[in-house]
PDB file of C-alpha atoms in Angstrom:
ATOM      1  CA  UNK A   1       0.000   0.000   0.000  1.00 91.00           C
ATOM      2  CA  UNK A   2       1.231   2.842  -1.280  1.00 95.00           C
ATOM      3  CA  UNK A   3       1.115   6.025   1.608  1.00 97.00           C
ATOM      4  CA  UNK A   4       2.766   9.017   3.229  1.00 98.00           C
ATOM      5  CA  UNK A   5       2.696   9.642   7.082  1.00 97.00           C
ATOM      6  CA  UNK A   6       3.165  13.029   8.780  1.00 98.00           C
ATOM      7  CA  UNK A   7       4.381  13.751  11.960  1.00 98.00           C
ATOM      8  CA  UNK A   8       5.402  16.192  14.241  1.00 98.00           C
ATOM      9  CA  UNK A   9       3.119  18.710  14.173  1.00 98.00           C
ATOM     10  CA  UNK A  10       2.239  20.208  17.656  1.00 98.00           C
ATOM     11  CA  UNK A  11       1.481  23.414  19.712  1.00 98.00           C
ATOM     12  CA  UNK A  12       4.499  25.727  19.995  1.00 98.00           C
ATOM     13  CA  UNK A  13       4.844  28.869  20.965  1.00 98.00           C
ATOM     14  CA  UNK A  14       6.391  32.033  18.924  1.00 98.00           C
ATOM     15  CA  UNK A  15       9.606  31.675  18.325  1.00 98.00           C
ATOM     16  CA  UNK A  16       9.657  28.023  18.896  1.00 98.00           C
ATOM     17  CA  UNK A  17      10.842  25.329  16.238  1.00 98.00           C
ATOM     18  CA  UNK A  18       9.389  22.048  15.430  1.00 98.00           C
ATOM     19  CA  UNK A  19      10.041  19.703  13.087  1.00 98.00           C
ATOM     20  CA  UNK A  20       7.761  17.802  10.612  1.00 98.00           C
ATOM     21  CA  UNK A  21       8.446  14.239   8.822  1.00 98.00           C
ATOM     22  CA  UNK A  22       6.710  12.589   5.988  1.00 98.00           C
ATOM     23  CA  UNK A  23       7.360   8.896   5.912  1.00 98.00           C
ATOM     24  CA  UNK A  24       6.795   7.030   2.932  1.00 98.00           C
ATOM     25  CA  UNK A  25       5.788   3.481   2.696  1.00 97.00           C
ATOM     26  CA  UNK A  26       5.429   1.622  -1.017  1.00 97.00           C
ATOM     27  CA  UNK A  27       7.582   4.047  -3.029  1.00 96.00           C
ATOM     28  CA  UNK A  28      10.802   5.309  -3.027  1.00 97.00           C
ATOM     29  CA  UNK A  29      11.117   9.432  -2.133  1.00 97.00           C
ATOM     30  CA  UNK A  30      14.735   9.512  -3.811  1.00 96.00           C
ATOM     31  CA  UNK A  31      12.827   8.845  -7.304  1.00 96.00           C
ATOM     32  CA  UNK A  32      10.002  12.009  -6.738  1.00 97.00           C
ATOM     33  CA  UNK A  33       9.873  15.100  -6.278  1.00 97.00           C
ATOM     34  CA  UNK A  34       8.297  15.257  -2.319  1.00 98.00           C
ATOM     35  CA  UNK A  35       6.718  19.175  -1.232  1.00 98.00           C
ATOM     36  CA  UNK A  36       5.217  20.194   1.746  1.00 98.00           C
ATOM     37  CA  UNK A  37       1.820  22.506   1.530  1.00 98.00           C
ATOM     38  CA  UNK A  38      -0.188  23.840   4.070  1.00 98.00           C
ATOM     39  CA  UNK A  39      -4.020  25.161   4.682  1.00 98.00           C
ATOM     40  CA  UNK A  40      -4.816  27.465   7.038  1.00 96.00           C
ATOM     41  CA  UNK A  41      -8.435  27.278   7.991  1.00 94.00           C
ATOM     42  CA  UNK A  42     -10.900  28.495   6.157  1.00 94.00           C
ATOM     43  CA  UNK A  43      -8.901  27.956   3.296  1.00 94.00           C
ATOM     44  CA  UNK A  44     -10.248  24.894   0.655  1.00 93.00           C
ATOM     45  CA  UNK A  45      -8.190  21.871  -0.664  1.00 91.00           C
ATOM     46  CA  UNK A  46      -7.285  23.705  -3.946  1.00 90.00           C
ATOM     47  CA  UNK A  47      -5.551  27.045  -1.693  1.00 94.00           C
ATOM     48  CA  UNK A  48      -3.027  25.096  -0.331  1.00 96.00           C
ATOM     49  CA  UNK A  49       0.246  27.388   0.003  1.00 97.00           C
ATOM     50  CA  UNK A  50       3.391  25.914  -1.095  1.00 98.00           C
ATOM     51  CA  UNK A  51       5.633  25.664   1.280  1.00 98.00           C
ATOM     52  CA  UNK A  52       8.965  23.649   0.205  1.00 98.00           C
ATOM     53  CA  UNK A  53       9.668  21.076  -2.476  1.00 98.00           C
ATOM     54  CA  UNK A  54      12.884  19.082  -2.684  1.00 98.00           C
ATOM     55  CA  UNK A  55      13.337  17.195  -5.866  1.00 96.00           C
ATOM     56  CA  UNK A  56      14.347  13.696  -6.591  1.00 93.00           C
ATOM     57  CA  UNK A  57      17.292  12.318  -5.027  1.00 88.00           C
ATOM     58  CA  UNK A  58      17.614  15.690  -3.102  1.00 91.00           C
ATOM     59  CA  UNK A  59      19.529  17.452  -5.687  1.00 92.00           C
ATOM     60  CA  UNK A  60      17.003  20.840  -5.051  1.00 96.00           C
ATOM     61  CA  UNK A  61      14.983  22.512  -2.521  1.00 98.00           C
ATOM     62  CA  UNK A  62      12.427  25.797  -3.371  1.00 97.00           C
ATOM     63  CA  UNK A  63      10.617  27.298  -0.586  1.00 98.00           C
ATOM     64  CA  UNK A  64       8.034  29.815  -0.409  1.00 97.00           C
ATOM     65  CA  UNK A  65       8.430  33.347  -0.089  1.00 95.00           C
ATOM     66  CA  UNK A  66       7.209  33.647   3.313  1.00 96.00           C
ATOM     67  CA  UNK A  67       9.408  31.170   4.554  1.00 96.00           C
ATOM     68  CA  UNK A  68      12.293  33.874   4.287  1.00 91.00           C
ATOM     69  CA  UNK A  69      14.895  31.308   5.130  1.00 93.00           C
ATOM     70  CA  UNK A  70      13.320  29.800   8.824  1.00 98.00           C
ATOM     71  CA  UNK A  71      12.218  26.546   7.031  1.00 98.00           C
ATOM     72  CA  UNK A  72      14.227  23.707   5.816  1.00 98.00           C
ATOM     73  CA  UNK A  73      13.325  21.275   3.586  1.00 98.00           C
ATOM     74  CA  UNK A  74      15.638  17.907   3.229  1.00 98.00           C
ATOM     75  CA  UNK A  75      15.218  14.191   2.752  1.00 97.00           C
ATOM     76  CA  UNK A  76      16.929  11.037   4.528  1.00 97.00           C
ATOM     77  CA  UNK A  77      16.333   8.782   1.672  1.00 97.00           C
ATOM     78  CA  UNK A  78      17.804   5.740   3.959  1.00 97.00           C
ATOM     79  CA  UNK A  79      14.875   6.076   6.151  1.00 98.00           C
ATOM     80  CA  UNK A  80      12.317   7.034   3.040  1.00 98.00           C
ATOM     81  CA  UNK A  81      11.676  10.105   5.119  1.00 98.00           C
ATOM     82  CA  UNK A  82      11.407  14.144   4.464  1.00 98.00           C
ATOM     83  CA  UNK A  83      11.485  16.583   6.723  1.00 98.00           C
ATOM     84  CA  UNK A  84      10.382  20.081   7.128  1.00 98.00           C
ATOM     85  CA  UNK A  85      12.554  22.045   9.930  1.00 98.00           C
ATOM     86  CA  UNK A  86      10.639  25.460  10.732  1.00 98.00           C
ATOM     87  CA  UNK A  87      12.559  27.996  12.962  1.00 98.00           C
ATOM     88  CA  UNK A  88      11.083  30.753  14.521  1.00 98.00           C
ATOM     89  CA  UNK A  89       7.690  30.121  13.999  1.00 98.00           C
ATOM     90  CA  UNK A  90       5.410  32.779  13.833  1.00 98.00           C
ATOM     91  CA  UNK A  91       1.231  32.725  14.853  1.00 97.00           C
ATOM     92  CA  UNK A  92       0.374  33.135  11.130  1.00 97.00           C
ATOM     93  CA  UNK A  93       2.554  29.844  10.552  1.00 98.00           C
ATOM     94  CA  UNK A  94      -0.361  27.751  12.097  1.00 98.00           C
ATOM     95  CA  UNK A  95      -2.054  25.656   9.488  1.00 98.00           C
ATOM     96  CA  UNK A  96      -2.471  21.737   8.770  1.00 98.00           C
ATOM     97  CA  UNK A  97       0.824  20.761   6.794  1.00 98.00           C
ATOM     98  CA  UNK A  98       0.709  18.346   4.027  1.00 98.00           C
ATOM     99  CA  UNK A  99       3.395  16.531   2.100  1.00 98.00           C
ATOM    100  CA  UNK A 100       2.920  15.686  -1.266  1.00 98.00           C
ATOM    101  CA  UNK A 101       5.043  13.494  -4.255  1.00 98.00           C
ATOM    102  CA  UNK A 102       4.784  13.756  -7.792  1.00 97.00           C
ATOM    103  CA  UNK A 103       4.379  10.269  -8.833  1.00 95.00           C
ATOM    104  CA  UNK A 104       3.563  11.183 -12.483  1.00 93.00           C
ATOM    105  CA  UNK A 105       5.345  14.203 -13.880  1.00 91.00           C
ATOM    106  CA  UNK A 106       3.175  16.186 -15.869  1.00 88.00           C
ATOM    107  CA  UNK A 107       4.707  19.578 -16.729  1.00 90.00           C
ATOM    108  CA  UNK A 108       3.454  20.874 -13.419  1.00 93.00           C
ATOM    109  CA  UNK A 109       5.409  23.629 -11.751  1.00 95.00           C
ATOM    110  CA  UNK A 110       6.276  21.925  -8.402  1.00 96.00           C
ATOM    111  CA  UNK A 111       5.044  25.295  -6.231  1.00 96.00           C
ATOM    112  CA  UNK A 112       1.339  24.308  -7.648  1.00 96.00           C
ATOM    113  CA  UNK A 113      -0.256  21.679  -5.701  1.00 96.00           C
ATOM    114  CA  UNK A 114      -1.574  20.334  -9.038  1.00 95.00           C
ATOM    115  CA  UNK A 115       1.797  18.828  -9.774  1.00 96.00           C
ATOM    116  CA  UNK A 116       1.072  16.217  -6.952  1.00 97.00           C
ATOM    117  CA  UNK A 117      -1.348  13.231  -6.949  1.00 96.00           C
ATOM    118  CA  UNK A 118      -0.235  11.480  -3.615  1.00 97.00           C
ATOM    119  CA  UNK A 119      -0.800  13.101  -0.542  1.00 98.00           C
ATOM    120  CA  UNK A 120      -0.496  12.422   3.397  1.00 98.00           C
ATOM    121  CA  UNK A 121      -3.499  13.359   5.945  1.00 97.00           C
ATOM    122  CA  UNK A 122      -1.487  16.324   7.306  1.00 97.00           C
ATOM    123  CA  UNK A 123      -0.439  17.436  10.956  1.00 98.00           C
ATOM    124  CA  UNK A 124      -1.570  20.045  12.922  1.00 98.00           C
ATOM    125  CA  UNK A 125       0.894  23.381  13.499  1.00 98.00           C
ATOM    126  CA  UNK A 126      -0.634  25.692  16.200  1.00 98.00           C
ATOM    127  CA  UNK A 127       1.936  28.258  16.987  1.00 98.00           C
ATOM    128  CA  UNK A 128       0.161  30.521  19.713  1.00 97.00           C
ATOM    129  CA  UNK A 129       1.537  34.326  20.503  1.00 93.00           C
TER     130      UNK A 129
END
């Protein structure tokens, strides 16, 4: 069965750090591209903000423009695992976080969550002020 399991995802305060995984079961990671979305509430499935993408085999990470350089993106392909790292997280940073592979590459530019068609259920983020 083919699936991707997040983790990590918490209530932190301002400031704090956590650390998000994605673990993969029935695929490889090292052969996809694997990004990590999130949705704030209120916000529908198809608003989901990019966040980070690392491509296959970890040869390059993007990030979003908001994460101005507290998130980090990177892949321990032993373990079939991603991870997010987010420093200095702010109150605006809370939001259900998704990873996301692109299984089937389809021309899709990997900040749009169209260019993925295998996603996890998401963690919670709740960083209070």
């Amino acid at each position: 069965q083919v699936q991707l399991v997040e983790s990590g995802g918490g209530l932190v305060e301002a400031g704090g750090s956590l650390r998000l995984s994605c673990a993969a079961s029935g695929l490889a990671l090292s052969r996809y591209a694997t990004g990590w979305f999130r949705q704030a509430v209120g916000k529908e499935r198809w608003e989901r903000e990019f966040v980070a993408t690392i491509t296959w085999n970890g040869q390059k990470m993007y990030y979003g423009d908001f994460t101005e350089g507290r998130f980090t993106i990177s892949g321990d392909y032993a373990k079939n695992t991603v991870y997010l790292q987010m420093n200095d997280l702010k109150p605006e940073d809370t939001a259900v976080y998704y990873c996301a592979v692109e299984t089937t590459v389809r021309g899709v530019e990997l900040r749009s969550p169209y260019a993925y068609d295998l996603w996890g259920q998401g963690t919670q983020v709740t960083v209070s002020s």
